Amino acid sequence: MLELINVSRRVGAEDHIIDVSLQLQRGSINVLLGPTLAGKTSLMRLMAGLDAPTSGKVVMDGKDVTGVPVRKRNVAMVYQQFINYPTLTVYENIASPMRVAGRPKAEIDAAVKKAADLLQMTPYLGRTPLNLSGGQQQRTALARALVKNADVVLLDEPLANLDYKLREELREELPKIFAETGAIFVYATTEPHEALLLGGQTATLSKGRVTQFGETTAVYRRPADLLTATTFSDPPLNVLAAEKRGQRFSGAGGVDFAAAPAHAGLGDGRYRIGVRPHRLELGTTHAAGFDARVTLTEVTGSETYIHATHVGTDIIALVHGVRRVDAGDTVHLSFDPAEILVFGEDGSAVAAPAAMAA
Amino acid sequence: MARIRLDHIRHAYSPDLAKANNYALREVDTVFEDGGAYALLGPSGCGKTTLLNIISGLLTPSEGHVRFDDTDVTLLTPEARNIAQVFQFPVIYDTMTVRENLAFPLKNRKVPKAEIGPRVEDMLRRIGLEAKADRKARGLTADEKQKISLGRGLVRSDVNAILFDEPLTVIDPHMKWQLRSELKQLHREFQMTMVYVTHDQTEALTFADKVVVMYAGEVVQIGTPEELFERPQHTFVGYFIGSPGMNVLPCDLDGGDAIVSGERVKLPAGLSARAAKKRIELGIRPEFVSLVARGTGIPVAIEKVEDIGSEKIVRARLGEHRVSAVVAEDHAIPTDADIAFSAERLNLYADSWLVERG
Amino acid sequence: MEKTWNNKAWFFVLPVLLLVAFSAVIPLMTVVNYSVQDSFGNNQFFWYGADWFREVLTSERFHDALIRNLLFSAIILAIEVPLGILVALAMPKKGIWVPVCLVLMALPLLIPWNVVGTIWQVFARTDIGLLGYSVDALGIDYNYVRNTFDAWVTVVVMDVWHWTSLVVLLCYAGLVSIPDAYYQAAKIDGASRWAVFRYIQLPKMGRVLLIAVLLRFMDSFMIYTEPFVVTGGGPGNSTTFLSIDLVKLAIGQFNIGEAAAMSLIYFLIILALSWIFYTVMTNAGNDKPMTGGGE
C-alpha cells in the first residue's frame, strides 16, 4: 500500500501540491483526474520519489520512504511521449529494466514474452520502435513498465498522443492488463470519460488539492462538492442557482419544481443545482425545467448537443437523436428532480441522485 | 470565400513511389461548397493531412487540380491562395503582443493603418481577448494562443478558406467545449469555408456539416453526421464513427435471413439477394442492440459491463464474435440475457461495402 | 524540509571539488598573494599593499591595451555574430548537404590556435603568402608587419575565419529546432523574409545567440596566441592586447607583482562584462511586467 500523508510541495512561492492524503491499495487502478496544471504530474513525481515533499510523509507498505530516491523505490513510469530506446528492438526495449537488474536470461525471456503477449506485441518483437505506429510504441513502453515488476506503475496521460480509436481500444484493454499484475497503478488524465472507462478509484484534482478520492463511479455519481462535480463532467456540468422553500425549489428564469423525496429533508435556503448534460431533455418530459435560448446545436449522428443560455448561464444538453434546433430559438429543457446534484452555497454537496444511492 | 474543387487529386511523395503505385492519397475527387464546414476524419496515416496541405498549397499534388471557384490554384503558393491555417500546436509570434499578432497579417499586406486598428479591435472582441490585448502572446494559455492563430486568419476579411490541423490537440476537455462552440459561432458569423482535420470523431461530427472519412489514402464516405451514423458506407466508417464502434459480424445468408454463429437474424426485405457470393458481414450499432430476457432473443454470454456514467457498455460474446451494446445509465443489467437487434437498423456489408436497400 | 536525498552523493562530487580547488582556486589565491607583494628576486617577498593595483589602473600602457581589447571584441562581435547568423540561415536544413556543410564549418575550429597563427602569418606575407601577394598585386599597399591598420585587419580576419564557425553552428542548432508550422504560418500571414527572421528566427535563436555572444566575447577578450604568432603585438604596441602585455610584464620584465594585479583586474573585467551581456540579453527577451494576473 502506498500512502501519502498530508503531503505538500512548494516550489518557490508556488504551491504545487497542497495537503494531499491518499491511500492506494495493491492491485488497484487509481485515476488522477483534473485539468492541465491541476497537479497530476507533480503528485506523480512525489509518488515516484523524483521530488521530495516540502512537508508530509510518503509511506510504502508501512515503511517511510519520504526521503528515498526514485532509484530505490521500484517504480515504473509511462509518459505521454512514446519513450523507448530507438536503436533497440522491441524485445530489448521490454527486456531493458530486467537486464539492468541483472536477471537470468530465461526469466527475462519468459517475462518479455508474457508482457508482449498481454499487450499484443508478439509479432513486433524484432522491430525497432521507429518502425512502429504510435499505438505500438506506447504498447512497448507499457510492456517495459510491466516487466519491471514495480510496486508502483505511474502512467502520465499515456494515451494523450494516440488517435481517438486507438485510445478507445487500449483503454478497454488496460484494466485487464493491470488486473494481471497486482501493482499499484496510478493513471493521470484530463478526461472524465477515460476515468470512467478505467474504473477503479479516482482522485479529482484542482489547483494542487485532491477534492475527492473514492471509487470512480461513486465520485462521479456522488461528488463531495461542486468543484469535483465540474471536474468530473464532460460535457461541462450545468449549474443553476435555486432557493428551497417548503417542498419546492425555485430559481431565476422560471425554474420551479417540487423537490424529489431524497431532497425533502433539506432545510430552506439557497442551493446550487447541478444537472448533467445527458439528464436534460428537450420538451416537457419532466415537471422540472426552464426555458433557454439556443446558441448552437451540434449533431453527432446519434445524439445532439444543444448549447444554450439560461439567465446568463451557459447550458449544454445532450439529447438522444438528431434534433435540429436553430440558434436563437427558445427551447424548454426539463430534468427529473430526482437526478440532480444539490450543493450548498459554499459548494459542498448536500444530496445526490436518489436512484444512485444503491 | 470560395468553393473548393478537388479535381481527381492523387499524391505520392516521390516519383518512385508513384511508379510503385504507392500513393499517400489514392484519389480524391470532391467539392467543398462555399461557406461550408467540412471535417477530414481518419486515423494517422490515412492521408488527411496530406490532403489539407494540398488545399493550403504547402504541397503540390502529383496529379489533379485544385480550384478555388474558377481559378486553378494547383501551382500557387499558400500566400497566393489567400487561405488561413490553424496548426496543431499554437503558432504565435512570441515577442509580439496579442494585438500585434492580430495586426501582423494586415501589416504584411499593406492594409492602411486606419483600417488595421478597428479590424484588430473587432477581432479582439470576437475572440474574447480584449483584456489581454497588450500582453505578450507567449505568456498566454494554449487555448488563448489557438484563438490568436485563428484570429490572425479571420482578421483578413478576404480569405478563401480557413484550414484547421487538429487544432484542439493541446486543449483541456473543458476548454475544448468552449473553444469549439466559439469556433462554430465564428463560422456562422463569417460564413467562411472551413476545413478541419482531426482523428477525433466527436470533434469532426460536431464541427462539420459534412464529414469526409478517409482510410488508407482514400475517401470512404462523405456525409452528414447522421448519414455516417446510420448508413456507414464501409465497415471502416462503422467502426471509426461511434463509441464503441459498430458491431461487425461475419455471417452467411440463407434466404432472407443472416446466420451469425449459427443464430438466425431476420433481415429487412430484399437485402440478401443483392449480396450474393461475397464476403458478407452484418453491421449493427451498439446503440441499437438491446438486452432482452433469456430465451426471447439471440443468446450471448455477457463478459463485462462498463459503467461510463451517462450510459453503460455491455460487452458480450456471440459465438466467436464480440458484440457491444449500449444501455441507459439507469438500466439494470441482468446476469444472463439475450440480445435483440433493431431490424430497421441492420446494415449488410458485402466485401466491406454497404449493400444498398432496394 | 527539503531533504538531502543521498549523503553518499557527496563522495562523487568530492573529486571534482578537489580538482577545481587545485586547478582554479589555489592558483588564483597564489596570484592574489603575488599581487599584494613585491620581490627583488631570490624568492624574497615583501608586502606591497594595493599599490600594484593602483599602478596598473593608472598606467597608460594598461589603458591603451584595455581599449585595444574592447575595440577588438567589439569588432569581432559586430562581424562574427551577424555573419554567423547569415551563414546559418543560408545553410541547408535537410538533405545530403547538411553533414557536408557541418563538417566544413567545424574544420577551422579543429585547428590549434598557434597553427592558425602560423598559417595566417605565412598566408598574409606579401612575398610568399597567397593572400598578401594577391592583395599586393591588386595595387594595395599591404604590410601587416609595418602598417597598424593592416595588422589589425589581419588579426580580425584571422579571428573571423577561425571562430565564425562556432557562431554558425550554434545558430544553426537554434534554427533547425523551429517547427515547420511556424514557417508555414508566416507564409500564410504574408510575412516578408525579414519579418520571418525578425519575429520567428531571431526570437527562437535567442538562447543560443546568448551563448554565442558570451563565448565569443570571452574568447576574443582573452585573445593571445594568434596575434602573438602573427604580429608579436606590433607594429609598435598596436596589437598588444592585455594578454600579450601581461605576458610581457610577467615573463619579459619578470614583474610578477604587477602582472598578478593586472591579471586579477583583467579577470574581473571579463567577469563583469560577461555578466552585463548576460543580464542585458536575457532581459531583452523577457516580457515587460504584465498587467493582470496569470493563470
PDB file of C-alpha atoms in Angstrom, chain B residues 252-258 265-278 280 348 350 355-358:
ATOM      1  CA  ASP B 252     -23.834 -16.330 -44.059  1.00  0.00           C
ATOM      2  CA  LEU B 253     -27.005 -15.695 -45.951  1.00  0.00           C
ATOM      3  CA  ASP B 254     -29.887 -18.101 -46.009  1.00  0.00           C
ATOM      4  CA  GLY B 255     -32.966 -16.951 -47.816  1.00  0.00           C
ATOM      5  CA  GLY B 256     -33.962 -13.631 -46.270  1.00  0.00           C
ATOM      6  CA  ASP B 257     -32.006 -14.301 -43.085  1.00  0.00           C
ATOM      7  CA  ALA B 258     -28.445 -13.861 -41.938  1.00  0.00           C
ATOM      8  CA  VAL B 265     -31.191 -12.908 -37.790  1.00  0.00           C
ATOM      9  CA  LYS B 266     -34.108 -11.706 -39.871  1.00  0.00           C
ATOM     10  CA  LEU B 267     -33.027  -9.147 -42.475  1.00  0.00           C
ATOM     11  CA  PRO B 268     -35.094  -6.337 -43.960  1.00  0.00           C
ATOM     12  CA  ALA B 269     -36.711  -7.479 -47.204  1.00  0.00           C
ATOM     13  CA  GLY B 270     -34.691  -7.583 -50.402  1.00  0.00           C
ATOM     14  CA  LEU B 271     -31.260  -7.120 -48.863  1.00  0.00           C
ATOM     15  CA  SER B 272     -29.832 -10.575 -49.117  1.00  0.00           C
ATOM     16  CA  ALA B 273     -30.379 -11.064 -52.853  1.00  0.00           C
ATOM     17  CA  ARG B 274     -28.100  -8.148 -53.687  1.00  0.00           C
ATOM     18  CA  ALA B 275     -25.188  -9.506 -51.743  1.00  0.00           C
ATOM     19  CA  ALA B 276     -24.775 -12.949 -53.197  1.00  0.00           C
ATOM     20  CA  LYS B 277     -21.347 -14.636 -53.412  1.00  0.00           C
ATOM     21  CA  LYS B 278     -19.343 -12.122 -51.477  1.00  0.00           C
ATOM     22  CA  ILE B 280     -20.850 -10.866 -46.042  1.00  0.00           C
ATOM     23  CA  LEU B 348     -25.457  -5.593 -44.613  1.00  0.00           C
ATOM     24  CA  ALA B 350     -20.541  -7.226 -48.980  1.00  0.00           C
ATOM     25  CA  VAL B 355     -25.385  -3.253 -49.618  1.00  0.00           C
ATOM     26  CA  GLU B 356     -27.950  -0.612 -50.548  1.00  0.00           C
ATOM     27  CA  ARG B 357     -31.521  -1.361 -49.751  1.00  0.00           C
ATOM     28  CA  GLY B 358     -33.806  -1.828 -52.723  1.00  0.00           C
TER      29      GLY B 358
END
